Coordinates of C-alpha atoms and ligand atoms in Angstrom, one line a residue:
M25 CA -3.5 -27.9 -11.1
A26 CA -0.6 -28.7 -13.1
D27 CA -2.1 -26.5 -16.0
K28 CA -2.4 -23.5 -13.4
K29 CA -0.3 -20.1 -13.8
I30 CA 1.5 -19.4 -11.2
I31 CA 1.5 -16.2 -9.1
A32 CA 4.1 -15.9 -6.5
V33 CA 3.0 -12.8 -4.3
M34 CA 6.0 -11.4 -2.4
G35 CA 4.2 -10.2 1.8
A36 CA 2.1 -12.7 1.2
T37 CA 1.3 -12.4 4.5
G38 CA 0.9 -9.5 5.1
A39 CA -1.8 -6.9 4.1
Q40 CA -1.3 -6.4 0.4
G41 CA 0.0 -9.3 -0.6
G42 CA -2.0 -11.3 1.3
G43 CA -5.5 -9.6 0.0
L44 CA -4.2 -11.1 -2.9
V45 CA -3.2 -14.9 -2.3
R46 CA -6.9 -14.7 -1.0
A47 CA -8.7 -13.5 -3.7
I48 CA -6.8 -16.4 -5.9
L49 CA -7.5 -18.6 -3.7
N50 CA -10.8 -18.0 -4.1
D51 CA -11.6 -18.5 -7.2
P52 CA -10.7 -21.5 -7.9
N53 CA -11.5 -21.7 -11.6
G54 CA -9.4 -18.7 -12.3
G55 CA -6.7 -20.3 -13.6
F56 CA -4.0 -18.8 -10.6
T57 CA -2.9 -20.7 -7.9
A58 CA -0.5 -19.1 -5.3
R59 CA 2.6 -19.8 -4.4
A60 CA 3.3 -17.7 -0.7
I61 CA 6.5 -16.4 0.1
T62 CA 7.8 -15.5 3.5
R63 CA 10.9 -15.4 5.6
D64 CA 9.2 -18.4 7.7
V65 CA 7.3 -21.0 6.3
N66 CA 6.0 -22.2 10.0
S67 CA 4.5 -18.6 11.1
D68 CA 1.5 -19.1 12.0
K69 CA 0.0 -16.9 9.0
A70 CA 1.8 -18.8 7.1
K71 CA 0.7 -21.9 8.4
E72 CA -2.8 -20.4 7.5
L73 CA -1.8 -19.9 4.3
A74 CA -1.0 -23.4 3.7
K75 CA -4.6 -24.6 5.2
L76 CA -6.3 -22.6 2.4
G77 CA -4.0 -23.8 0.0
A78 CA -1.5 -21.4 -1.0
E79 CA 1.9 -23.2 -1.9
V80 CA 4.5 -21.5 0.5
V81 CA 7.6 -21.1 0.2
A82 CA 10.8 -19.3 2.2
A83 CA 12.5 -16.3 0.6
D84 CA 14.0 -13.4 2.3
L85 CA 14.4 -10.6 0.3
D86 CA 17.9 -9.3 1.8
D87 CA 19.2 -12.4 0.4
P88 CA 18.1 -12.1 -3.7
A89 CA 19.5 -15.1 -4.3
S90 CA 16.2 -17.2 -2.0
I91 CA 14.3 -14.6 -4.6
K92 CA 15.3 -15.9 -7.9
K93 CA 14.4 -19.2 -6.6
A94 CA 11.6 -19.0 -4.8
F95 CA 10.7 -16.9 -8.2
Q96 CA 11.1 -20.0 -10.4
G97 CA 8.4 -21.3 -12.8
A98 CA 6.1 -19.0 -11.5
Y99 CA 4.1 -16.9 -14.3
G100 CA 3.5 -13.9 -12.9
V101 CA 5.0 -12.3 -9.3
F102 CA 3.1 -9.5 -7.1
C103 CA 6.0 -7.3 -5.6
V104 CA 6.0 -5.1 -2.7
T105 CA 8.2 -3.4 -0.2
F106 CA 7.8 -3.6 3.4
F107 CA 9.8 -0.1 4.4
W108 CA 8.0 0.2 7.6
N109 CA 9.7 -2.3 8.9
H110 CA 13.5 -0.6 8.4
F111 CA 12.7 2.8 7.0
S112 CA 15.4 2.5 4.7
P113 CA 14.8 4.5 1.5
E114 CA 18.2 2.7 -0.2
K115 CA 17.0 -0.9 1.6
E116 CA 14.2 -0.8 -0.4
I117 CA 15.3 0.6 -4.2
A118 CA 17.4 -2.6 -3.3
H119 CA 14.7 -5.2 -2.5
A120 CA 12.5 -3.8 -5.7
T121 CA 15.9 -4.5 -7.6
A122 CA 16.4 -8.0 -6.3
M123 CA 12.4 -8.5 -7.0
A124 CA 13.4 -7.1 -10.6
Q125 CA 16.5 -9.3 -10.8
A126 CA 15.1 -12.5 -10.3
A127 CA 11.5 -12.0 -12.4
K128 CA 13.9 -11.4 -15.0
H129 CA 15.8 -14.7 -14.3
A130 CA 12.8 -16.6 -14.0
G131 CA 11.2 -15.0 -17.8
L132 CA 8.1 -14.0 -15.8
K133 CA 5.1 -13.1 -18.3
H134 CA 3.8 -10.7 -15.3
V135 CA 5.3 -8.6 -12.9
I136 CA 3.1 -6.3 -10.7
W137 CA 5.0 -3.2 -8.8
S138 CA 3.3 -1.8 -5.8
T139 CA 4.6 1.6 -6.1
L140 CA 3.9 4.8 -5.0
E141 CA 4.9 8.1 -6.8
D142 CA 8.2 9.7 -6.9
T143 CA 7.0 13.5 -5.3
R144 CA 10.8 14.7 -6.4
K145 CA 9.1 15.4 -9.4
W146 CA 6.2 17.3 -8.2
V147 CA 8.7 19.0 -5.3
P148 CA 12.1 19.2 -6.4
L149 CA 14.6 18.9 -3.8
S150 CA 14.9 22.4 -4.0
D151 CA 11.3 23.4 -2.8
N152 CA 11.4 24.8 0.6
R153 CA 7.5 24.2 1.2
M154 CA 8.7 20.5 3.1
P155 CA 11.8 19.6 4.3
T156 CA 14.2 17.3 2.5
L157 CA 14.7 14.0 4.3
Q158 CA 17.4 11.4 4.9
G159 CA 19.5 14.1 2.7
K160 CA 17.6 13.5 -0.8
Y161 CA 14.2 13.1 -0.4
K162 CA 11.1 14.3 0.3
V163 CA 8.4 11.3 1.0
P164 CA 11.2 8.9 1.7
H165 CA 8.4 6.0 1.5
F166 CA 7.4 7.1 -1.6
D167 CA 10.3 8.3 -3.1
A168 CA 12.2 5.3 -3.1
K169 CA 9.8 3.6 -4.5
G170 CA 8.9 5.7 -8.1
E171 CA 12.7 5.7 -8.7
A172 CA 12.8 2.2 -8.2
D173 CA 9.8 1.8 -11.3
A174 CA 13.2 2.4 -13.2
V175 CA 14.1 -1.2 -12.4
F176 CA 11.9 -2.7 -13.7
A177 CA 12.5 -1.4 -16.9
G178 CA 12.5 -3.9 -19.9
L179 CA 9.8 -6.1 -17.8
P180 CA 6.4 -7.4 -18.7
V181 CA 5.4 -4.9 -15.6
T182 CA 2.2 -2.7 -14.4
F183 CA 2.9 -0.4 -11.5
L184 CA 0.0 -0.2 -9.3
L185 CA -0.3 2.7 -7.4
T186 CA -1.9 2.1 -4.5
T187 CA -2.6 4.5 -1.0
F188 CA -3.1 5.1 2.0
Y189 CA -5.3 1.9 3.8
W190 CA -8.3 3.0 6.0
D191 CA -6.8 -0.2 8.1
N192 CA -4.3 2.6 9.4
A193 CA -7.1 3.0 11.9
I194 CA -6.2 -0.5 13.4
Y195 CA -2.6 -1.3 13.0
F196 CA -0.7 1.8 12.1
G197 CA -2.0 4.3 15.3
M198 CA -4.5 6.9 12.9
G199 CA -7.3 6.4 14.6
P200 CA -9.2 7.9 16.9
K201 CA -7.6 9.5 20.2
K202 CA -8.7 11.3 23.4
G203 CA -8.3 14.9 23.1
A204 CA -7.1 17.1 26.5
D205 CA -10.9 18.1 25.5
G206 CA -12.4 14.4 26.2
K207 CA -14.0 14.2 23.1
F208 CA -12.2 11.6 20.6
A209 CA -10.7 13.0 17.3
I210 CA -8.5 12.0 14.2
T211 CA -5.6 13.7 13.1
F212 CA -4.2 14.7 9.9
P213 CA -2.7 17.7 8.4
M214 CA -5.2 17.2 5.4
G215 CA -7.2 21.2 5.7
D216 CA -11.2 20.5 3.7
K217 CA -8.7 18.0 1.4
K218 CA -9.6 14.7 -0.2
I219 CA -8.0 11.7 1.5
V220 CA -7.8 9.2 -0.8
G221 CA -8.5 6.5 1.0
I222 CA -8.8 2.1 0.1
A223 CA -9.5 -0.6 2.7
A224 CA -5.8 -2.8 2.5
G225 CA -7.4 -5.8 1.7
D226 CA -8.8 -4.6 -1.8
I227 CA -5.4 -3.6 -3.3
G228 CA -4.5 -7.3 -3.5
K229 CA -7.8 -8.6 -4.6
C230 CA -7.2 -5.3 -7.8
A231 CA -4.3 -6.9 -8.3
Y232 CA -5.9 -10.1 -8.9
G233 CA -8.1 -8.5 -11.3
I234 CA -5.0 -6.8 -13.2
F235 CA -3.4 -10.6 -13.5
K236 CA -7.0 -11.8 -14.8
N237 CA -6.5 -9.4 -17.7
P238 CA -2.7 -9.1 -19.2
S239 CA -3.5 -7.4 -22.4
Q240 CA -4.7 -4.4 -20.6
W241 CA -2.5 -3.6 -18.2
I242 CA 0.5 -4.8 -19.3
G243 CA 3.6 -2.0 -19.6
K244 CA 0.9 0.5 -17.8
T245 CA -0.5 2.0 -14.7
V246 CA -3.0 2.1 -12.2
G247 CA -3.9 3.7 -9.2
I248 CA -6.3 2.8 -7.2
A249 CA -8.5 3.7 -4.3
G250 CA -11.8 2.8 -2.7
E251 CA -13.2 6.4 -1.9
H252 CA -11.8 9.6 -1.7
L253 CA -13.1 12.1 1.3
T254 CA -12.5 14.4 3.7
G255 CA -10.9 14.5 7.4
A256 CA -14.8 15.7 8.6
Q257 CA -16.4 13.3 5.8
M258 CA -14.2 10.4 7.6
A259 CA -14.9 11.5 10.9
A260 CA -19.3 11.3 10.3
A261 CA -18.2 8.0 9.2
L262 CA -16.5 6.9 12.3
T263 CA -18.8 8.9 13.9
K264 CA -21.9 7.1 13.1
A265 CA -20.2 3.5 13.2
L266 CA -19.2 4.0 16.6
G267 CA -21.8 4.9 17.7
Q268 CA -20.2 8.0 19.3
E269 CA -18.7 11.2 18.1
I270 CA -15.4 11.5 17.0
R271 CA -14.3 14.7 15.1
Y272 CA -11.2 15.6 12.7
N273 CA -9.1 18.0 13.7
A274 CA -6.6 19.4 11.3
V275 CA -3.8 20.5 12.1
P276 CA -0.9 22.5 9.3
P277 CA 1.8 19.6 8.1
E278 CA 4.7 21.0 10.2
V279 CA 2.8 20.2 13.7
Y280 CA 2.3 16.7 12.4
R281 CA 6.2 16.3 11.5
N282 CA 6.7 17.4 14.3
F283 CA 4.6 15.0 16.9
G284 CA 7.8 12.6 17.0
F285 CA 6.8 9.0 16.2
P286 CA 9.1 7.5 13.5
G287 CA 8.0 8.4 10.4
A288 CA 6.1 11.2 11.6
R289 CA 8.6 13.5 9.1
D290 CA 8.2 11.4 6.4
L291 CA 3.9 10.9 6.9
G292 CA 4.0 15.0 7.6
N293 CA 5.2 15.3 4.0
M294 CA 3.3 12.7 2.5
F295 CA 0.5 14.2 3.6
Q296 CA 1.3 17.9 2.7
F297 CA 1.9 16.3 -0.7
Y298 CA -1.8 14.9 -1.0
Q299 CA -3.1 18.5 0.0
D300 CA -0.7 20.5 -2.5
F301 CA -1.8 18.2 -5.3
D302 CA -5.3 17.1 -4.2
E303 CA -5.8 16.9 -7.7
Y304 CA -3.4 14.8 -9.1
F305 CA -3.7 12.8 -6.6
C306 CA -7.1 11.9 -6.7
G307 CA -7.2 11.8 -10.6
A308 CA -4.6 9.3 -10.7
R309 CA -6.0 7.3 -8.1
N310 CA -9.9 6.3 -9.8
L311 CA -12.7 4.6 -8.4
D312 CA -14.4 3.1 -11.2
V313 CA -11.2 1.4 -12.7
A314 CA -10.7 0.0 -8.9
R315 CA -14.1 -1.2 -9.2
A316 CA -13.8 -2.7 -12.7
L317 CA -10.3 -4.7 -11.6
N318 CA -12.3 -5.7 -7.9
P319 CA -16.4 -5.6 -8.1
A320 CA -16.6 -6.1 -4.4
L321 CA -14.6 -2.7 -3.5
Q322 CA -15.4 -1.4 -0.2
T323 CA -16.7 1.6 0.5
F324 CA -15.6 3.2 3.5
D325 CA -18.4 2.9 5.5
S326 CA -18.6 -1.1 5.0
W327 CA -14.8 -1.1 5.7
L328 CA -16.2 0.2 8.5
A329 CA -19.5 -1.9 9.1
Q330 CA -17.2 -4.8 9.1
N331 CA -14.0 -3.5 11.1
K332 CA -15.1 -1.0 13.7
T333 CA -14.8 -3.4 16.3
R334 CA -11.0 -3.6 16.0
I335 CA -10.1 -0.1 15.8
P336 CA -9.1 1.2 19.6
L337 CA -10.6 4.0 21.3
E338 CA -7.1 5.6 23.1
Ligands
NAP11 N1 -0.3 1.5 5.5 C1 -0.2 2.3 4.3 O1 -1.1 2.6 4.0 C2 0.1 1.6 3.0 C3 -0.6 3.2 1.7 C4 0.2 2.7 0.7 C5 1.3 1.8 0.2 N2 2.0 1.0 1.8 C6 3.2 0.2 1.8 O2 2.8 -0.9 1.6 C7 4.3 -2.1 1.8 C8 4.1 -2.9 2.9 O3 3.2 -3.6 2.5 P1 2.3 -4.4 3.3 O4 1.4 -3.6 3.8 O5 1.6 -5.1 2.9 O6 3.1 -5.1 4.3 P2 3.2 -5.4 5.7 O7 0.8 -5.9 6.0 O8 3.4 -5.2 6.7 O9 4.0 -7.2 5.5 C9 4.6 -7.4 6.2 C10 5.4 -8.8 5.5 O10 6.8 -8.2 4.7 C11 7.1 -9.6 4.6 N3 8.5 -9.1 4.9 C12 9.5 -7.9 6.1 N4 10.1 -8.5 5.5 C13 10.2 -9.1 4.2 C14 12.1 -9.9 3.8 N5 13.2 -9.0 3.7 N6 11.9 -10.6 2.7 C15 10.4 -11.2 2.3 N7 9.5 -10.9 3.2 C16 9.6 -9.7 3.8 C17 6.4 -9.5 5.9 O11 6.5 -11.8 6.0 P3 7.2 -12.8 6.2 O12 6.8 -11.9 8.1 O13 6.0 -13.9 6.5 O14 8.6 -12.7 6.1 C18 5.2 -9.8 6.4 O15 4.3 -10.2 4.8 C19 4.7 -0.7 2.8 O16 6.0 -0.3 1.4 C20 4.2 0.8 3.0 O17 5.1 2.0 2.5 C21 1.2 1.4 2.7

């Protein structure tokens, strides 16, 4: 135990970090141990991680001193931010800065930053194809992460480009919904372009693959995905898995932006970015690379086989 390398994991009770903690604990001879960072060591999820063998440590990104303390003595850290908890790009950048500074202070040997593109490099604010949001962003939850890449400069960092979780059908209201015609449909503003998806739990497994091979990945950007599928292909897979017809309802991004739920405008711009730059976006998230990092990488069909009963049919 004492000679094992400690990986400190932000968001350990969540989707990305939780996948990494479990990947570390499921490989007892892998040479790593997991330090699960949470704001509440007494939550059910935190207790479950402790039971599985993780060291559970309290820290809060709103309290940079607690993060500094939580990173001390670790070999590496998995850094992720939580945009949908606060909807603030500025807060996301402040949180990334707190983690980068704590990693420097602790002299960590390998940092993984779970990031996304700063879409303003593709769609400058002057480009009116999509509205500018929150004053200076096109896709706030992407742009803030991409902008925050700079705060990790000088660290032994791997930039991990994640992508759309299929789990959004369970937790994020993106599953099949009954339309006015009484038929179930999934709705995306993607036309016939591909949605680059992944099982959320596979992100942490890929991160574990990166930690296991530092010489290959430090200083690099790596994009991952489980499958690149059109809305029609996703609807066909859902139809097969759920045993009832699920249609694909393609809407224009402008319609999606005006759906009115919190974050709809941000997500409408995100899907438009996926669609307008699909060759880049798919190319940056190579399936073979993801499978090499995580040989158990799930396809949409295999994810559905395990999760179909958890998808609410509204
Ligand atoms: N949904 C998607 O399709 C998708 C795709 C790509 C990227 N992303 C990005 O993924 C990120 C979220 O990651 P996730 O899905 O793994 O999160 P998640 O499952 O929603 O988990 C939330 C985690 O946030 C932790 N947390 C919240 N505020 C915190 C704070 N102030 N200090 C420390 N920990 C805090 C919580 O831990 P405790 O409650 O235990 O403290 C919890 O573990 C977002 O930034 C999002 O943009 C999402």
